[in-house]
CSV table of C-alpha atoms and ligand atoms in Angstrom, one decimal:
chain,number,residue,atom,x,y,z
A,29,MET,CA,100.1,135.1,105.1
A,30,THR,CA,102.2,132.0,105.3
A,31,LEU,CA,104.4,131.6,108.3
A,32,ARG,CA,107.8,130.3,107.3
A,33,PRO,CA,111.3,129.7,108.5
A,34,VAL,CA,113.7,132.7,108.4
A,35,GLU,CA,116.0,132.4,105.4
A,36,GLY,CA,119.6,133.4,106.3
A,37,ALA,CA,120.5,135.7,109.2
A,38,LEU,CA,118.5,138.7,110.1
A,39,PRO,CA,120.6,141.9,110.3
A,40,LEU,CA,122.0,142.9,113.7
A,41,THR,CA,120.7,146.4,114.6
A,42,GLU,CA,121.7,149.1,117.0
A,43,LYS,CA,119.5,147.3,119.6
A,44,CYS,CA,121.8,144.2,119.5
A,45,HIS,CA,124.3,145.2,122.1
A,46,HIS,CA,127.6,143.7,123.2
A,47,TYR,CA,128.5,145.6,126.4
A,48,ASP,CA,132.3,145.5,127.1
A,49,HIS,CA,132.4,147.8,130.0
A,50,ILE,CA,130.0,148.5,133.0
A,51,SER,CA,129.9,152.2,132.0
A,52,GLU,CA,128.0,151.3,128.9
A,53,VAL,CA,125.4,149.2,130.7
A,54,PRO,CA,122.0,150.6,131.7
A,55,TRP,CA,121.8,150.5,135.5
A,56,GLU,CA,118.9,148.1,135.6
A,57,LEU,CA,120.9,145.5,133.6
A,58,GLN,CA,124.2,145.9,135.5
A,59,LYS,CA,123.4,143.0,137.9
A,60,TYR,CA,122.9,140.7,134.9
A,61,TRP,CA,126.0,142.0,133.1
A,62,HIS,CA,128.1,141.1,136.2
A,63,GLN,CA,126.8,137.5,135.7
A,64,ARG,CA,127.5,137.6,131.9
A,65,TYR,CA,129.9,134.6,131.9
A,66,SER,CA,127.4,132.4,133.8
A,67,ILE,CA,124.8,133.6,131.3
A,68,PHE,CA,126.9,132.9,128.2
A,69,HIS,CA,130.2,131.3,128.8
A,70,PHE,CA,131.5,132.6,125.5
A,71,TYR,CA,130.2,136.2,126.2
A,72,ASP,CA,133.5,137.7,125.1
A,73,TYR,CA,133.1,136.2,121.6
A,74,ASP,CA,130.8,139.0,120.7
A,75,ILE,CA,127.6,137.6,122.3
A,76,ARG,CA,124.7,140.0,121.5
A,77,LEU,CA,121.6,140.8,123.5
A,78,THR,CA,118.8,143.4,123.3
A,79,ASP,CA,118.3,145.2,126.6
A,80,ASP,CA,114.9,143.4,127.2
A,81,ALA,CA,116.5,140.0,126.6
A,82,TRP,CA,118.9,140.3,129.5
A,83,PHE,CA,116.0,139.9,132.0
A,84,GLY,CA,114.7,136.6,130.7
A,85,VAL,CA,117.8,134.8,129.3
A,86,THR,CA,118.5,131.5,131.0
A,87,PRO,CA,122.0,131.1,132.4
A,88,GLU,CA,124.0,128.6,130.4
A,89,PRO,CA,124.5,125.9,133.1
A,90,VAL,CA,120.7,125.9,133.7
A,91,ALA,CA,119.9,125.9,130.0
A,92,ILE,CA,122.3,122.9,129.5
A,93,LYS,CA,120.8,121.0,132.5
A,94,VAL,CA,117.2,121.6,131.2
A,95,ALA,CA,118.3,120.4,127.7
A,96,LYS,CA,119.6,117.3,129.3
A,97,ASP,CA,116.5,116.7,131.4
A,98,MET,CA,114.1,117.3,128.6
A,99,PRO,CA,112.2,114.1,128.5
A,100,SER,CA,112.7,113.6,124.9
A,101,HIS,CA,113.4,111.1,122.4
A,102,ASN,CA,114.1,107.5,123.1
A,103,HIS,CA,112.2,107.1,126.3
A,104,SER,CA,108.8,108.3,125.1
A,105,THR,CA,106.4,106.7,122.7
A,106,PRO,CA,106.1,107.8,120.0
A,107,ARG,CA,109.7,109.0,119.9
A,108,LYS,CA,110.0,112.8,120.3
A,109,SER,CA,112.2,114.1,117.6
A,110,THR,CA,111.4,117.9,117.4
A,111,ILE,CA,111.7,120.5,120.1
A,112,ILE,CA,110.3,124.0,119.7
A,113,ASP,CA,111.5,126.8,121.9
A,114,ILE,CA,108.6,129.2,121.6
A,115,PHE,CA,110.1,132.2,123.4
A,116,ALA,CA,113.6,131.9,122.0
A,117,GLY,CA,114.8,135.4,123.1
A,118,ALA,CA,118.6,135.8,122.7
A,119,GLY,CA,118.9,132.1,122.2
A,120,GLY,CA,120.1,130.7,125.5
A,121,ASN,CA,117.8,127.6,125.6
A,122,THR,CA,117.6,127.1,121.9
A,123,ILE,CA,121.4,126.9,121.6
A,124,ALA,CA,121.5,124.4,124.5
A,125,PHE,CA,118.9,122.2,122.8
A,126,ALA,CA,121.0,122.2,119.7
A,127,LEU,CA,124.2,121.5,121.6
A,128,SER,CA,122.5,118.5,123.3
A,129,GLU,CA,122.3,116.7,119.9
A,130,LYS,CA,119.2,114.9,121.1
A,131,TRP,CA,116.8,116.2,118.5
A,132,ASP,CA,116.4,115.8,114.8
A,133,ARG,CA,115.0,119.3,114.6
A,134,VAL,CA,115.4,122.3,116.9
A,135,ILE,CA,113.1,125.3,116.1
A,136,GLY,CA,113.3,128.7,117.8
A,137,ILE,CA,110.5,131.2,117.6
A,138,GLU,CA,110.9,134.9,118.4
A,139,LYS,CA,108.6,137.8,117.8
A,140,ASP,CA,111.2,140.7,118.0
A,141,ALA,CA,113.4,140.9,114.9
A,142,ALA,CA,116.4,142.4,116.7
A,143,THR,CA,116.2,139.8,119.5
A,144,LEU,CA,116.0,137.1,116.9
A,145,ALA,CA,119.0,138.5,115.1
A,146,CYS,CA,120.9,138.3,118.4
A,147,ALA,CA,119.8,134.6,118.8
A,148,GLN,CA,121.0,133.7,115.3
A,149,HIS,CA,124.3,135.5,115.9
A,150,ASN,CA,124.8,133.8,119.3
A,151,ALA,CA,124.0,130.4,117.8
A,152,ALA,CA,126.8,131.0,115.3
A,153,VAL,CA,129.1,131.9,118.1
A,154,TYR,CA,128.3,128.5,119.7
A,155,GLY,CA,128.7,126.7,116.3
A,156,VAL,CA,125.1,125.5,116.1
A,157,ALA,CA,123.8,128.0,113.5
A,158,ASP,CA,123.0,125.3,111.0
A,159,ALA,CA,121.3,123.1,113.6
A,160,ILE,CA,118.4,125.5,114.3
A,161,THR,CA,115.4,126.6,112.3
A,162,TRP,CA,114.3,130.1,113.2
A,163,VAL,CA,110.8,131.5,112.9
A,164,HIS,CA,110.1,135.2,113.2
A,165,GLY,CA,106.6,135.5,114.5
A,166,ASP,CA,104.1,135.2,117.3
A,167,CYS,CA,104.4,131.8,119.0
A,168,LEU,CA,100.7,131.5,119.9
A,169,ASP,CA,99.8,132.2,116.3
A,170,PHE,CA,102.4,129.5,115.3
A,171,LEU,CA,100.9,127.0,117.7
A,172,ALA,CA,97.4,127.6,116.5
A,173,ARG,CA,98.5,127.1,112.9
A,174,LEU,CA,100.4,124.0,113.8
A,175,LYS,CA,97.3,122.5,115.5
A,176,ASP,CA,95.0,123.5,112.6
A,177,HIS,CA,97.2,121.6,110.2
A,178,ALA,CA,97.4,118.6,112.5
A,179,ASN,CA,93.6,118.6,112.7
A,180,GLY,CA,93.3,118.9,108.9
A,181,THR,CA,92.0,122.5,108.9
A,182,SER,CA,94.4,124.9,107.2
A,183,LYS,CA,92.3,128.1,107.4
A,184,GLY,CA,92.8,129.1,110.9
A,185,LYS,CA,90.4,131.4,112.7
A,186,GLY,CA,90.9,134.7,110.9
A,187,LYS,CA,87.9,136.4,109.1
A,188,GLY,CA,88.1,134.1,106.1
A,189,LYS,CA,91.9,134.8,105.8
A,190,LYS,CA,94.1,131.8,105.2
A,191,LYS,CA,96.6,131.3,108.0
A,192,GLU,CA,99.1,129.1,106.3
A,193,LEU,CA,102.1,127.3,107.6
A,194,ASP,CA,105.1,126.5,105.5
A,195,PRO,CA,105.3,122.7,104.8
A,196,PHE,CA,108.6,122.5,106.6
A,197,LEU,CA,106.9,123.6,109.8
A,198,GLN,CA,103.9,121.3,109.5
A,199,LEU,CA,105.2,119.0,112.2
A,200,ASP,CA,103.9,115.8,113.5
A,201,VAL,CA,102.5,116.9,116.9
A,202,SER,CA,102.8,113.5,118.5
A,203,SER,CA,106.6,113.6,118.1
A,204,THR,CA,107.0,117.3,119.0
A,205,VAL,CA,107.8,118.8,122.4
A,206,ILE,CA,107.4,122.5,123.3
A,207,PHE,CA,109.6,124.4,125.6
A,208,ALA,CA,108.3,127.8,126.9
A,209,SER,CA,110.3,130.3,128.8
A,210,PRO,CA,107.8,133.2,128.7
A,211,PRO,CA,108.1,136.7,130.1
A,212,TRP,CA,107.1,136.6,133.8
A,213,GLY,CA,105.7,140.1,133.8
A,214,GLY,CA,108.3,141.7,136.0
A,215,VAL,CA,110.0,140.5,139.1
A,216,SER,CA,107.2,140.6,141.6
A,217,TYR,CA,107.7,136.8,142.1
A,218,ARG,CA,110.7,137.8,144.2
A,219,ASP,CA,108.5,139.4,146.9
A,220,GLN,CA,105.8,136.7,146.9
A,221,ASP,CA,106.1,133.5,148.9
A,222,VAL,CA,103.9,131.8,146.3
A,223,PHE,CA,103.6,133.4,142.9
A,224,ASP,CA,100.1,133.4,141.5
A,225,LEU,CA,100.5,132.1,137.9
A,226,SER,CA,97.1,133.4,136.9
A,227,THR,CA,98.5,136.9,137.1
A,228,MET,CA,101.6,136.3,134.9
A,229,GLU,CA,101.7,138.7,132.0
A,230,PRO,CA,101.2,138.9,129.1
A,231,TYR,CA,100.4,135.1,129.1
A,232,ASN,CA,99.3,133.4,132.2
A,233,LEU,CA,99.7,129.7,133.0
A,234,GLU,CA,96.4,128.6,131.6
A,235,THR,CA,96.8,130.5,128.4
A,236,LEU,CA,100.2,129.0,127.8
A,237,HIS,CA,99.0,125.5,128.7
A,238,GLU,CA,96.0,125.8,126.4
A,239,ALA,CA,98.3,127.0,123.6
A,240,CYS,CA,100.8,124.1,124.0
A,241,ARG,CA,98.4,121.2,124.6
A,242,PRO,CA,97.9,118.4,123.5
A,243,MET,CA,101.7,118.3,122.9
A,244,GLU,CA,104.1,117.5,125.7
A,245,HIS,CA,105.4,120.8,127.0
A,246,ALA,CA,107.9,122.2,129.6
A,247,LEU,CA,107.2,125.6,131.2
A,248,PHE,CA,110.1,127.6,132.6
A,249,LEU,CA,108.5,129.5,135.5
A,250,PRO,CA,109.4,131.7,138.5
A,251,ARG,CA,110.9,129.7,141.4
A,252,THR,CA,108.0,130.6,143.7
A,253,SER,CA,105.3,129.5,141.3
A,254,ASP,CA,102.1,128.0,142.9
A,255,LEU,CA,102.4,124.2,142.4
A,256,ARG,CA,98.7,123.7,143.1
A,257,GLN,CA,97.9,125.8,140.0
A,258,ILE,CA,100.3,123.6,137.9
A,259,ALA,CA,98.9,120.3,139.3
A,260,LYS,CA,95.3,121.4,138.5
A,261,LEU,CA,96.0,121.6,134.8
A,262,VAL,CA,96.3,117.8,134.5
A,263,PRO,CA,93.3,115.8,135.5
A,264,GLU,CA,93.8,112.9,137.8
A,265,GLY,CA,95.1,109.8,136.0
A,266,ALA,CA,96.0,111.8,132.9
A,267,GLY,CA,99.7,111.6,133.5
A,268,LYS,CA,102.4,112.8,135.8
A,269,VAL,CA,103.6,116.4,136.1
A,270,GLU,CA,107.2,116.7,137.1
A,271,VAL,CA,108.4,120.0,138.6
A,272,VAL,CA,112.2,120.6,138.9
A,273,GLN,CA,113.9,123.5,140.7
A,274,TYR,CA,117.1,124.6,138.9
A,275,CYS,CA,119.7,126.1,141.2
A,276,MET,CA,123.0,127.9,140.8
A,277,GLU,CA,125.3,128.3,143.8
A,278,GLY,CA,122.7,126.8,146.1
A,279,ALA,CA,119.8,129.1,145.1
A,280,SER,CA,116.9,128.4,142.8
A,281,LYS,CA,116.9,130.4,139.6
A,282,ALA,CA,113.6,129.0,138.3
A,283,MET,CA,111.4,125.9,138.1
A,284,VAL,CA,110.4,123.9,135.1
A,285,ALA,CA,107.1,122.1,135.0
A,286,TYR,CA,107.2,119.1,132.6
A,287,MET,CA,103.6,118.6,131.4
A,288,PRO,CA,102.7,115.3,129.7
A,289,ALA,CA,101.2,115.0,126.2
A,290,GLU,CA,97.5,114.3,126.1
B,326,MGP,P1,116.3,137.1,138.9
B,326,MGP,O1,115.2,136.7,139.8
B,326,MGP,O2,116.2,138.5,138.3
B,326,MGP,O3,117.7,136.9,139.5
B,326,MGP,O4,116.4,136.1,137.7
B,326,MGP,P2,118.2,136.2,140.8
B,326,MGP,O5,119.5,135.6,140.4
B,326,MGP,O6,117.2,135.3,141.4
B,326,MGP,O7,118.4,137.5,141.7
B,326,MGP,P3,118.3,137.9,143.1
B,326,MGP,O8,117.8,139.3,143.0
B,326,MGP,O9,117.3,137.0,143.8
B,326,MGP,O10,119.7,137.8,143.6
B,326,MGP,C1,116.8,134.8,137.9
B,326,MGP,C2,116.7,134.0,136.6
B,326,MGP,O11,115.3,133.9,136.3
B,326,MGP,C3,117.2,134.8,135.4
B,326,MGP,O12,118.6,134.5,135.2
B,326,MGP,C4,116.4,134.2,134.3
B,326,MGP,O13,116.9,133.0,133.9
B,326,MGP,C5,115.1,134.0,134.9
B,326,MGP,N1,114.1,135.1,134.7
B,326,MGP,C6,114.0,136.3,135.3
B,326,MGP,N2,113.0,136.9,134.7
B,326,MGP,C7,112.5,138.2,135.2
B,326,MGP,C8,112.4,136.2,133.7
B,326,MGP,C9,111.4,136.3,132.8
B,326,MGP,O14,110.6,137.3,132.8
B,326,MGP,N3,111.1,135.3,132.0
B,326,MGP,C10,111.9,134.2,132.0
B,326,MGP,N4,111.6,133.2,131.2
B,326,MGP,N5,112.9,134.0,132.9
B,326,MGP,C11,113.2,135.0,133.7
């Protein structure tokens, strides 16, 4: 099957909530709902999220700062012109990348149809619906196809099945940057002094790095992540890894590891 961009907007479903009042909000999400305006400044303009998306959505000031810091474009050679947000969720980071106006193309990938419908809707609220290409699919599958095409093999690894990629998504990997804000597999990072990234589920650090390389990629990770595990991914002399803690009101929300292209 060919993986292609979503045409038009997916329909919002009963999973695409906009909670107006605390009494409607499941208790495990109430903490996030109280922070709704720092998550989406325009929350009141009918921002939609699936219940799962609340846990992983990047607060807007952090998303904007990450978009600003993304070592894109004019500083790197070759110029980086495309950014792919491989875990788009409800759209927080993808929207910030589009708002930054630093990229010729912003692509958002999301596996869950209802969550993708929320992301598309939220992008429209922020006025950037036309600036984003959405893909409904599994991001690891997408990355494998992208690399197959870049290497000149279009068949993929399936049992003889063609794993095609729409021509519009056959990107030049040397000018593409990946951003990944994966599920962290729960909130155990809060109780650990140092979070073991090999235990992150469903994709651990090595799996994500392997899927994204050789492209430049930025990984949005728990604030307590083990820096030694991140440093080990890049052999001595193969480039510099930058790790930035992103804080709000003096407390870190998460770290981003900026991994160089190979
Ligand atoms: P948090 O740790 O639940 O909240 O999430 P906080 O503010 O540290 O709470 P406290 O209990 O320490 O007061 C902090 C931020 O981490 C969220 O806003 C998300 O941006 C991000 N985040 C949390 N989780 C569980 C995930 C996740 O699974 N994936 C991703 N990508 N980000 C997450």
